[in-house]
Amino acid sequence: MHRIKFFTFFVFILLLSTILAAQETGKKAADFTLQDFSGKTYTLSKDEDSKAIVVMFIATRCPVSNAYNERMVALYKDYVPKGVSFVAINSNKQEDIEEVKEHAEEHNFQFRVLKDPGNKVADAYDAQVTPEIYVVNSNLELLYHGRIDNSQREEGVDSKDLRNALDEILAGKTVQVADTKAFGCSIKRVQ
Amino acid sequence: MRQIKGIPILFVFILAACSTEKGQDIKPLADSLLLNQKSNIRSVRVDRLDASRFKILLKQHEGKVLFINAWATWCAPCKEEFPDLVKLAEEYAHSDVAVIGISVDYPDEIESKIIPFLQDQRVNFPNFVQNFKRPEDLINLFNEKWRGAVPATFIYDKKGQQRSFLLGKQSYEQFKAEIESVRSES
């Protein structure tokens, strides 16, 4: 009798741990469709040929986000040839589409910059700051979330977290540090 | 028991008299604001804040409610709420509530940006600038739920325990209510 009870308890623990593990590792990112500043529509789930998709919440006026403009351009240049795609999202209520366009042109962004009216995508992703990064695969499984690196000033960087994650994804490895703390300006949401 | 209580206070004074690792003197907070009587312009000093300096700061304010506001010269909402901080500091002067500001700008911007801003605001409370190598070191020191976005306000009770974390711009009334809530619990 005791043996049966113990076995039932063991199976219960095993099942519970499987469920918990599935919630942590199998997180699915929300699909979204947004327009860029030229009116072109982008749907995350249609970006199915990419080995990884880097979703970057950015801003036009945030000094922290702006400190990463050149680094984002460099990431794009380095990883697009390897099969990674990049898409930026502006969810700030006070930064309109014209401002987003001017900012993208001024900083030579070659990646799409999408406007997120009503910060619906930021809410779906629970993105809080700019810059904040989410990397997903073509099945929209979340592979990395957090910062680009660990210093707003480039000379202080000693942990290139996003590059490390992308290198591991491209090598078919599990991302070792899949969750880092994004820091920056808060996303200014509609009330 | 009285002797034991006296030891940490003595320790704080010893630490306050020492220099930091970088040779920077830790001077009493009162020195950070000097009113130049002739010109009537406040001479503002901004010290660098690292983990050890923060520990000392908490010790120095044991017995007081400590209201810490993290701000930046580039942050519009921080600038908007700053006059309310000045008002609160004036209101709680010589009381059991201390107001302290921490700029998340860079230490090399003290002279060019931070001090001019503080002078412009006619600041009446001590201010520091973050001096951490990694942003997460600053963030985790204050609150692990914080993402470094400013303004952010942290209120510590009289025992040095954080009791309130307010993210984003707050009104004077919100600040006041939160201070009084922590004050009544202490």
mmCIF file of C-alpha atoms in Angstrom:
data_model
loop_
_atom_site.group_PDB
_atom_site.id
_atom_site.type_symbol
_atom_site.label_atom_id
_atom_site.label_comp_id
_atom_site.label_asym_id
_atom_site.label_seq_id
_atom_site.Cartn_x
_atom_site.Cartn_y
_atom_site.Cartn_z
ATOM 1 C CA MET A 1 0.000 0.000 0.000
ATOM 2 C CA HIS A 2 2.798 2.317 0.964
ATOM 3 C CA ARG A 3 4.609 1.388 -2.239
ATOM 4 C CA ILE A 4 1.559 2.337 -4.353
ATOM 5 C CA LYS A 5 1.235 5.659 -2.539
ATOM 6 C CA PHE A 6 4.917 6.388 -3.022
ATOM 7 C CA PHE A 7 4.708 5.485 -6.724
ATOM 8 C CA THR A 8 1.652 7.734 -7.233
ATOM 9 C CA PHE A 9 3.453 10.563 -5.453
ATOM 10 C CA PHE A 10 6.580 9.995 -7.571
ATOM 11 C CA VAL A 11 4.553 10.080 -10.817
ATOM 12 C CA PHE A 12 2.816 13.263 -9.625
ATOM 13 C CA ILE A 13 6.164 14.987 -8.924
ATOM 14 C CA LEU A 14 7.509 13.824 -12.284
ATOM 15 C CA LEU A 15 4.476 15.200 -14.108
ATOM 16 C CA LEU A 16 4.608 18.464 -12.186
ATOM 17 C CA SER A 17 8.280 18.998 -12.947
ATOM 18 C CA THR A 18 7.655 18.240 -16.640
ATOM 19 C CA ILE A 19 4.863 20.820 -16.771
ATOM 20 C CA LEU A 20 6.992 23.444 -15.016
ATOM 21 C CA ALA A 21 9.966 22.759 -17.279
ATOM 22 C CA ALA A 22 7.739 23.043 -20.354
ATOM 23 C CA GLN A 23 6.517 26.477 -19.200
ATOM 24 C CA GLU A 24 10.051 27.750 -18.807
ATOM 25 C CA THR A 25 11.734 26.433 -21.918
ATOM 26 C CA GLY A 26 8.861 26.242 -24.377
ATOM 27 C CA LYS A 27 7.768 29.857 -24.120
ATOM 28 C CA LYS A 28 6.076 30.973 -27.281
ATOM 29 C CA ALA A 29 6.334 34.581 -28.392
ATOM 30 C CA ALA A 30 3.167 36.366 -29.459
ATOM 31 C CA ASP A 31 2.704 36.811 -33.182
ATOM 32 C CA PHE A 32 2.082 40.346 -34.400
ATOM 33 C CA THR A 33 1.415 42.341 -37.528
ATOM 34 C CA LEU A 34 2.545 45.955 -37.654
ATOM 35 C CA GLN A 35 3.316 48.567 -40.286
ATOM 36 C CA ASP A 36 6.618 50.298 -40.805
ATOM 37 C CA PHE A 37 6.949 54.029 -41.514
ATOM 38 C CA SER A 38 6.458 53.496 -45.245
ATOM 39 C CA GLY A 39 3.192 51.636 -44.700
ATOM 40 C CA LYS A 40 4.589 48.158 -45.388
ATOM 41 C CA THR A 41 3.124 45.406 -43.254
ATOM 42 C CA TYR A 42 5.285 42.954 -41.350
ATOM 43 C CA THR A 43 4.043 39.769 -39.685
ATOM 44 C CA LEU A 44 6.434 37.962 -37.367
ATOM 45 C CA SER A 45 5.157 34.474 -38.206
ATOM 46 C CA LYS A 46 5.713 35.093 -41.929
ATOM 47 C CA ASP A 47 9.443 35.630 -41.302
ATOM 48 C CA GLU A 48 9.764 31.849 -41.543
ATOM 49 C CA ASP A 49 12.977 31.566 -43.543
ATOM 50 C CA SER A 50 15.145 33.177 -40.855
ATOM 51 C CA LYS A 51 17.335 31.114 -38.549
ATOM 52 C CA ALA A 52 16.507 33.615 -35.823
ATOM 53 C CA ILE A 53 14.503 36.841 -35.649
ATOM 54 C CA VAL A 54 15.756 39.665 -33.439
ATOM 55 C CA VAL A 55 12.891 41.859 -32.208
ATOM 56 C CA MET A 56 14.231 45.134 -30.771
ATOM 57 C CA PHE A 57 12.086 47.602 -28.839
ATOM 58 C CA ILE A 58 13.710 50.961 -29.463
ATOM 59 C CA ALA A 59 13.027 54.681 -29.086
ATOM 60 C CA THR A 60 13.893 57.883 -30.908
ATOM 61 C CA ARG A 61 14.473 60.102 -27.853
ATOM 62 C CA CYS A 62 15.878 57.728 -25.251
ATOM 63 C CA PRO A 63 19.633 58.289 -24.787
ATOM 64 C CA VAL A 64 20.148 54.674 -23.763
ATOM 65 C CA SER A 65 18.439 53.354 -26.884
ATOM 66 C CA ASN A 66 20.265 55.925 -29.006
ATOM 67 C CA ALA A 67 23.591 54.851 -27.520
ATOM 68 C CA TYR A 68 22.953 51.502 -29.203
ATOM 69 C CA ASN A 69 22.095 52.800 -32.691
ATOM 70 C CA GLU A 70 25.508 52.028 -34.174
ATOM 71 C CA ARG A 71 25.694 48.684 -32.378
ATOM 72 C CA MET A 72 22.298 47.691 -33.793
ATOM 73 C CA VAL A 73 23.467 48.625 -37.296
ATOM 74 C CA ALA A 74 26.655 46.556 -36.763
ATOM 75 C CA LEU A 75 24.641 43.571 -35.519
ATOM 76 C CA TYR A 76 22.437 43.796 -38.596
ATOM 77 C CA LYS A 77 25.451 43.872 -40.926
ATOM 78 C CA ASP A 78 27.167 40.990 -39.146
ATOM 79 C CA TYR A 79 24.233 38.622 -38.728
ATOM 80 C CA VAL A 80 21.927 39.163 -41.717
ATOM 81 C CA PRO A 81 24.404 37.325 -44.004
ATOM 82 C CA LYS A 82 24.218 34.429 -41.525
ATOM 83 C CA GLY A 83 20.443 34.123 -41.859
ATOM 84 C CA VAL A 84 19.261 36.224 -38.944
ATOM 85 C CA SER A 85 16.594 38.871 -39.475
ATOM 86 C CA PHE A 86 16.084 42.046 -37.478
ATOM 87 C CA VAL A 87 12.999 44.083 -36.773
ATOM 88 C CA ALA A 88 12.705 47.136 -34.536
ATOM 89 C CA ILE A 89 9.511 48.280 -32.832
ATOM 90 C CA ASN A 90 8.733 51.741 -31.518
ATOM 91 C CA SER A 91 5.954 51.572 -28.906
ATOM 92 C CA ASN A 92 6.410 55.020 -27.348
ATOM 93 C CA LYS A 93 3.203 57.022 -27.511
ATOM 94 C CA GLN A 94 4.911 60.393 -27.951
ATOM 95 C CA GLU A 95 7.133 59.313 -30.870
ATOM 96 C CA ASP A 96 4.993 59.442 -33.999
ATOM 97 C CA ILE A 97 5.543 57.691 -37.312
ATOM 98 C CA GLU A 98 7.238 60.734 -38.913
ATOM 99 C CA GLU A 99 9.701 60.951 -36.049
ATOM 100 C CA VAL A 100 10.366 57.215 -36.301
ATOM 101 C CA LYS A 101 11.053 57.602 -40.029
ATOM 102 C CA GLU A 102 13.434 60.559 -39.576
ATOM 103 C CA HIS A 103 15.267 58.759 -36.780
ATOM 104 C CA ALA A 104 15.686 55.578 -38.842
ATOM 105 C CA GLU A 105 16.982 57.516 -41.836
ATOM 106 C CA GLU A 106 19.303 59.659 -39.733
ATOM 107 C CA HIS A 107 20.923 56.585 -38.220
ATOM 108 C CA ASN A 108 20.974 54.502 -41.417
ATOM 109 C CA PHE A 109 18.857 51.703 -40.024
ATOM 110 C CA GLN A 110 18.572 49.058 -42.696
ATOM 111 C CA PHE A 111 16.262 46.947 -40.595
ATOM 112 C CA ARG A 112 12.500 47.551 -40.517
ATOM 113 C CA VAL A 113 11.244 49.936 -37.872
ATOM 114 C CA LEU A 114 7.617 49.260 -37.019
ATOM 115 C CA LYS A 115 5.240 51.510 -35.153
ATOM 116 C CA ASP A 116 3.254 49.857 -32.378
ATOM 117 C CA PRO A 117 0.144 52.014 -31.964
ATOM 118 C CA GLY A 118 -1.323 51.730 -28.475
ATOM 119 C CA ASN A 119 1.754 49.730 -27.376
ATOM 120 C CA LYS A 120 -0.181 46.495 -27.927
ATOM 121 C CA VAL A 121 2.880 44.476 -28.942
ATOM 122 C CA ALA A 122 4.925 45.900 -26.062
ATOM 123 C CA ASP A 123 2.119 44.765 -23.758
ATOM 124 C CA ALA A 124 1.976 41.298 -25.342
ATOM 125 C CA TYR A 125 5.730 40.934 -24.859
ATOM 126 C CA ASP A 126 5.769 42.714 -21.505
ATOM 127 C CA ALA A 127 8.569 44.895 -22.884
ATOM 128 C CA GLN A 128 9.356 47.606 -20.344
ATOM 129 C CA VAL A 129 12.366 49.561 -21.570
ATOM 130 C CA THR A 130 14.280 50.621 -24.658
ATOM 131 C CA PRO A 131 16.376 48.953 -25.861
ATOM 132 C CA GLU A 132 14.912 45.563 -25.005
ATOM 133 C CA ILE A 133 15.564 42.510 -27.149
ATOM 134 C CA TYR A 134 13.650 39.315 -27.871
ATOM 135 C CA VAL A 135 15.102 36.618 -30.131
ATOM 136 C CA VAL A 136 12.741 33.986 -31.513
ATOM 137 C CA ASN A 137 13.073 31.165 -34.008
ATOM 138 C CA SER A 138 10.748 30.559 -36.962
ATOM 139 C CA ASN A 139 8.399 28.627 -34.666
ATOM 140 C CA LEU A 140 8.200 31.793 -32.547
ATOM 141 C CA GLU A 141 9.890 30.066 -29.626
ATOM 142 C CA LEU A 142 11.620 32.565 -27.407
ATOM 143 C CA LEU A 143 15.357 31.886 -27.397
ATOM 144 C CA TYR A 144 16.768 35.034 -25.782
ATOM 145 C CA HIS A 145 15.377 38.018 -23.912
ATOM 146 C CA GLY A 146 17.175 40.987 -22.424
ATOM 147 C CA ARG A 147 19.878 43.485 -23.308
ATOM 148 C CA ILE A 148 22.210 43.926 -26.266
ATOM 149 C CA ASP A 149 25.247 44.038 -23.998
ATOM 150 C CA ASN A 150 26.114 45.168 -20.516
ATOM 151 C CA SER A 151 27.151 48.794 -20.968
ATOM 152 C CA GLN A 152 25.478 51.841 -22.461
ATOM 153 C CA ARG A 153 28.940 53.169 -23.255
ATOM 154 C CA GLU A 154 30.585 50.855 -25.730
ATOM 155 C CA GLU A 155 34.036 51.112 -24.141
ATOM 156 C CA GLY A 156 32.619 49.561 -20.948
ATOM 157 C CA VAL A 157 31.201 46.446 -22.607
ATOM 158 C CA ASP A 158 32.588 43.158 -21.363
ATOM 159 C CA SER A 159 29.593 40.937 -22.019
ATOM 160 C CA LYS A 160 28.143 40.888 -25.531
ATOM 161 C CA ASP A 161 25.036 38.994 -24.533
ATOM 162 C CA LEU A 162 23.003 39.276 -27.740
ATOM 163 C CA ARG A 163 25.964 38.360 -29.962
ATOM 164 C CA ASN A 164 26.739 35.397 -27.703
ATOM 165 C CA ALA A 165 23.133 34.217 -27.933
ATOM 166 C CA LEU A 166 23.026 34.577 -31.732
ATOM 167 C CA ASP A 167 26.327 32.711 -32.127
ATOM 168 C CA GLU A 168 25.008 29.849 -30.022
ATOM 169 C CA ILE A 169 21.701 29.739 -31.921
ATOM 170 C CA LEU A 170 23.519 29.671 -35.277
ATOM 171 C CA ALA A 171 25.792 26.901 -33.989
ATOM 172 C CA GLY A 172 22.715 24.873 -33.041
ATOM 173 C CA LYS A 173 23.522 25.126 -29.350
ATOM 174 C CA THR A 174 21.287 25.991 -26.432
ATOM 175 C CA VAL A 175 21.671 29.617 -25.405
ATOM 176 C CA GLN A 176 23.609 29.546 -22.162
ATOM 177 C CA VAL A 177 22.523 32.965 -20.905
ATOM 178 C CA ALA A 178 19.027 33.220 -22.328
ATOM 179 C CA ASP A 179 17.690 35.865 -19.978
ATOM 180 C CA THR A 180 19.507 39.061 -19.094
ATOM 181 C CA LYS A 181 18.299 42.262 -17.508
ATOM 182 C CA ALA A 182 17.396 44.854 -20.118
ATOM 183 C CA PHE A 183 18.061 48.401 -18.924
ATOM 184 C CA GLY A 184 17.084 51.711 -20.440
ATOM 185 C CA CYS A 185 14.259 54.231 -20.645
ATOM 186 C CA SER A 186 10.776 53.087 -19.790
ATOM 187 C CA ILE A 187 8.409 52.601 -22.733
ATOM 188 C CA LYS A 188 5.947 55.483 -22.626
ATOM 189 C CA ARG A 189 2.594 53.756 -22.883
ATOM 190 C CA VAL A 190 -0.875 55.091 -23.582
ATOM 191 C CA GLN A 191 -2.851 55.491 -20.360
ATOM 192 C CA MET B 1 23.667 46.764 25.351
ATOM 193 C CA ARG B 2 24.264 50.495 25.050
ATOM 194 C CA GLN B 3 27.910 49.826 24.266
ATOM 195 C CA ILE B 4 26.947 47.429 21.470
ATOM 196 C CA LYS B 5 24.632 50.017 19.967
ATOM 197 C CA GLY B 6 27.440 52.530 19.987
ATOM 198 C CA ILE B 7 29.822 50.353 18.002
ATOM 199 C CA PRO B 8 28.118 50.636 14.598
ATOM 200 C CA ILE B 9 27.873 54.418 15.016
ATOM 201 C CA LEU B 10 31.591 54.591 15.811
ATOM 202 C CA PHE B 11 32.218 52.363 12.788
ATOM 203 C CA VAL B 12 30.325 54.761 10.541
ATOM 204 C CA PHE B 13 32.405 57.655 11.782
ATOM 205 C CA ILE B 14 35.615 55.698 11.192
ATOM 206 C CA LEU B 15 34.452 54.843 7.674
ATOM 207 C CA ALA B 16 33.364 58.402 7.028
ATOM 208 C CA ALA B 17 36.813 59.603 7.966
ATOM 209 C CA CYS B 18 38.492 57.120 5.619
ATOM 210 C CA SER B 19 39.025 57.425 1.915
ATOM 211 C CA THR B 20 37.448 55.130 -0.644
ATOM 212 C CA GLU B 21 39.518 52.718 -2.736
ATOM 213 C CA LYS B 22 39.834 55.367 -5.401
ATOM 214 C CA GLY B 23 41.134 57.871 -2.908
ATOM 215 C CA GLN B 24 37.969 59.909 -2.943
ATOM 216 C CA ASP B 25 37.190 61.489 0.395
ATOM 217 C CA ILE B 26 33.833 60.758 1.893
ATOM 218 C CA LYS B 27 32.776 64.056 3.371
ATOM 219 C CA PRO B 28 29.722 64.743 5.492
ATOM 220 C CA LEU B 29 26.558 65.147 3.470
ATOM 221 C CA ALA B 30 26.004 68.684 4.768
ATOM 222 C CA ASP B 31 29.092 69.748 2.786
ATOM 223 C CA SER B 32 27.442 68.830 -0.482
ATOM 224 C CA LEU B 33 25.381 71.993 -0.407
ATOM 225 C CA LEU B 34 27.038 75.292 0.350
ATOM 226 C CA LEU B 35 25.294 78.552 -0.175
ATOM 227 C CA ASN B 36 27.601 81.209 -1.488
ATOM 228 C CA GLN B 37 26.263 84.210 0.396
ATOM 229 C CA LYS B 38 27.785 86.823 -1.890
ATOM 230 C CA SER B 39 26.476 85.486 -5.171
ATOM 231 C CA ASN B 40 23.479 83.672 -3.673
ATOM 232 C CA ILE B 41 24.265 80.772 -6.021
ATOM 233 C CA ARG B 42 24.309 77.338 -4.494
ATOM 234 C CA SER B 43 27.636 75.621 -4.699
ATOM 235 C CA VAL B 44 26.670 72.018 -5.299
ATOM 236 C CA ARG B 45 28.882 69.007 -4.788
ATOM 237 C CA VAL B 46 28.074 65.658 -6.325
ATOM 238 C CA ASP B 47 29.805 62.566 -4.971
ATOM 239 C CA ARG B 48 30.143 59.227 -6.684
ATOM 240 C CA LEU B 49 28.016 56.393 -5.415
ATOM 241 C CA ASP B 50 29.168 52.798 -5.443
ATOM 242 C CA ALA B 51 28.046 49.785 -3.394
ATOM 243 C CA SER B 52 30.245 50.560 -0.387
ATOM 244 C CA ARG B 53 29.258 54.232 -0.357
ATOM 245 C CA PHE B 54 25.621 53.173 -0.493
ATOM 246 C CA LYS B 55 26.061 50.946 2.555
ATOM 247 C CA ILE B 56 27.519 53.875 4.437
ATOM 248 C CA LEU B 57 24.663 56.066 3.281
ATOM 249 C CA LEU B 58 22.101 53.629 4.679
ATOM 250 C CA LYS B 59 23.994 53.428 7.964
ATOM 251 C CA GLN B 60 24.227 57.193 8.189
ATOM 252 C CA HIS B 61 20.458 57.424 7.872
ATOM 253 C CA GLU B 62 19.464 54.760 10.359
ATOM 254 C CA GLY B 63 16.674 56.206 12.466
ATOM 255 C CA LYS B 64 15.389 58.213 9.499
ATOM 256 C CA VAL B 65 13.085 57.452 6.611
ATOM 257 C CA LEU B 66 15.300 57.672 3.537
ATOM 258 C CA PHE B 67 13.712 58.846 0.301
ATOM 259 C CA ILE B 68 15.976 58.148 -2.693
ATOM 260 C CA ASN B 69 15.107 59.375 -6.163
ATOM 261 C CA ALA B 70 17.035 58.104 -9.210
ATOM 262 C CA TRP B 71 17.051 60.627 -12.043
ATOM 263 C CA ALA B 72 19.023 61.749 -15.088
ATOM 264 C CA THR B 73 19.676 65.062 -16.828
ATOM 265 C CA TRP B 74 18.380 63.587 -20.102
ATOM 266 C CA CYS B 75 15.131 62.321 -18.590
ATOM 267 C CA ALA B 76 12.147 64.643 -19.177
ATOM 268 C CA PRO B 77 9.812 63.163 -16.540
ATOM 269 C CA CYS B 78 12.643 63.352 -13.983
ATOM 270 C CA LYS B 79 13.022 67.058 -14.666
ATOM 271 C CA GLU B 80 9.278 67.515 -14.334
ATOM 272 C CA GLU B 81 9.090 65.902 -10.904
ATOM 273 C CA PHE B 82 12.315 67.447 -9.562
ATOM 274 C CA PRO B 83 10.662 70.639 -8.199
ATOM 275 C CA ASP B 84 8.453 68.386 -6.056
ATOM 276 C CA LEU B 85 11.569 66.747 -4.616
ATOM 277 C CA VAL B 86 12.914 70.196 -3.698
ATOM 278 C CA LYS B 87 9.572 70.992 -2.081
ATOM 279 C CA LEU B 88 9.589 67.713 -0.120
ATOM 280 C CA ALA B 89 13.185 68.248 1.032
ATOM 281 C CA GLU B 90 12.260 71.703 2.292
ATOM 282 C CA GLU B 91 9.171 70.422 4.038
ATOM 283 C CA TYR B 92 10.991 67.546 5.730
ATOM 284 C CA ALA B 93 14.143 69.503 6.613
ATOM 285 C CA HIS B 94 15.236 68.845 10.221
ATOM 286 C CA SER B 95 12.775 65.956 10.485
ATOM 287 C CA ASP B 96 13.072 62.171 10.520
ATOM 288 C CA VAL B 97 12.860 62.058 6.700
ATOM 289 C CA ALA B 98 15.898 62.550 4.462
ATOM 290 C CA VAL B 99 15.760 63.170 0.703
ATOM 291 C CA ILE B 100 18.643 62.064 -1.526
ATOM 292 C CA GLY B 101 19.034 62.151 -5.301
ATOM 293 C CA ILE B 102 21.057 59.760 -7.421
ATOM 294 C CA SER B 103 21.844 60.722 -10.973
ATOM 295 C CA VAL B 104 22.265 57.843 -13.398
ATOM 296 C CA ASP B 105 24.295 60.045 -15.717
ATOM 297 C CA TYR B 106 28.021 59.339 -15.869
ATOM 298 C CA PRO B 107 30.604 60.615 -13.342
ATOM 299 C CA ASP B 108 32.420 62.520 -16.095
ATOM 300 C CA GLU B 109 29.235 64.551 -16.574
ATOM 301 C CA ILE B 110 29.207 65.983 -13.043
ATOM 302 C CA GLU B 111 30.579 69.385 -14.025
ATOM 303 C CA SER B 112 29.084 69.645 -17.500
ATOM 304 C CA LYS B 113 25.547 68.438 -16.895
ATOM 305 C CA ILE B 114 24.662 67.359 -13.371
ATOM 306 C CA ILE B 115 25.760 70.379 -11.333
ATOM 307 C CA PRO B 116 24.292 72.952 -13.776
ATOM 308 C CA PHE B 117 20.970 71.109 -13.637
ATOM 309 C CA LEU B 118 21.006 70.968 -9.831
ATOM 310 C CA GLN B 119 21.906 74.643 -9.568
ATOM 311 C CA ASP B 120 19.123 75.497 -11.964
ATOM 312 C CA GLN B 121 16.701 73.553 -9.783
ATOM 313 C CA ARG B 122 18.026 75.336 -6.647
ATOM 314 C CA VAL B 123 18.560 71.900 -5.134
ATOM 315 C CA ASN B 124 18.377 71.660 -1.355
ATOM 316 C CA PHE B 125 19.235 67.992 -0.794
ATOM 317 C CA PRO B 126 22.370 65.878 -1.352
ATOM 318 C CA ASN B 127 22.925 64.281 -4.740
ATOM 319 C CA PHE B 128 25.209 61.546 -5.995
ATOM 320 C CA VAL B 129 26.110 60.162 -9.390
ATOM 321 C CA GLN B 130 26.162 56.425 -10.003
ATOM 322 C CA ASN B 131 29.656 55.016 -10.266
ATOM 323 C CA PHE B 132 29.041 51.383 -11.128
ATOM 324 C CA LYS B 133 30.847 49.438 -13.810
ATOM 325 C CA ARG B 134 27.789 47.471 -14.878
ATOM 326 C CA PRO B 135 24.207 48.780 -14.931
ATOM 327 C CA GLU B 136 22.932 45.627 -13.228
ATOM 328 C CA ASP B 137 25.159 46.331 -10.231
ATOM 329 C CA LEU B 138 23.314 49.602 -9.652
ATOM 330 C CA ILE B 139 19.923 48.114 -10.506
ATOM 331 C CA ASN B 140 20.237 45.081 -8.248
ATOM 332 C CA LEU B 141 21.538 47.167 -5.382
ATOM 333 C CA PHE B 142 18.296 49.124 -5.292
ATOM 334 C CA ASN B 143 15.700 46.625 -6.445
ATOM 335 C CA GLU B 144 15.956 43.524 -8.605
ATOM 336 C CA LYS B 145 12.575 44.336 -10.153
ATOM 337 C CA TRP B 146 13.918 47.642 -11.410
ATOM 338 C CA ARG B 147 15.128 47.810 -15.038
ATOM 339 C CA GLY B 148 17.116 51.000 -14.593
ATOM 340 C CA ALA B 149 14.409 53.228 -16.083
ATOM 341 C CA VAL B 150 14.169 56.643 -14.444
ATOM 342 C CA PRO B 151 12.676 58.337 -12.588
ATOM 343 C CA ALA B 152 12.498 55.687 -9.906
ATOM 344 C CA THR B 153 12.044 56.241 -6.200
ATOM 345 C CA PHE B 154 12.994 53.987 -3.318
ATOM 346 C CA ILE B 155 11.898 54.653 0.242
ATOM 347 C CA TYR B 156 13.703 52.986 3.149
ATOM 348 C CA ASP B 157 12.323 52.743 6.660
ATOM 349 C CA LYS B 158 14.215 53.820 9.772
ATOM 350 C CA LYS B 159 15.927 50.431 9.972
ATOM 351 C CA GLY B 160 17.276 50.706 6.438
ATOM 352 C CA GLN B 161 14.781 48.293 4.870
ATOM 353 C CA GLN B 162 13.319 49.235 1.515
ATOM 354 C CA ARG B 163 9.572 49.657 1.918
ATOM 355 C CA SER B 164 8.541 51.346 -1.306
ATOM 356 C CA PHE B 165 9.592 51.260 -4.957
ATOM 357 C CA LEU B 166 7.883 53.758 -7.251
ATOM 358 C CA LEU B 167 8.614 53.533 -10.945
ATOM 359 C CA GLY B 168 8.010 56.513 -13.193
ATOM 360 C CA LYS B 169 6.962 60.078 -12.554
ATOM 361 C CA GLN B 170 4.904 60.608 -9.410
ATOM 362 C CA SER B 171 2.940 63.547 -8.113
ATOM 363 C CA TYR B 172 3.854 65.480 -4.970
ATOM 364 C CA GLU B 173 0.778 63.987 -3.274
ATOM 365 C CA GLN B 174 1.830 60.425 -4.208
ATOM 366 C CA PHE B 175 5.324 61.007 -2.822
ATOM 367 C CA LYS B 176 3.973 62.536 0.340
ATOM 368 C CA ALA B 177 1.470 59.705 0.918
ATOM 369 C CA GLU B 178 4.169 57.082 0.383
ATOM 370 C CA ILE B 179 6.616 58.817 2.739
ATOM 371 C CA GLU B 180 3.968 59.139 5.430
ATOM 372 C CA SER B 181 2.984 55.499 4.983
ATOM 373 C CA VAL B 182 6.581 54.320 5.502
ATOM 374 C CA ARG B 183 7.015 56.827 8.312
ATOM 375 C CA SER B 184 3.980 55.495 10.185
ATOM 376 C CA GLU B 185 5.155 51.880 9.782
ATOM 377 C CA SER B 186 8.652 52.642 11.079
#
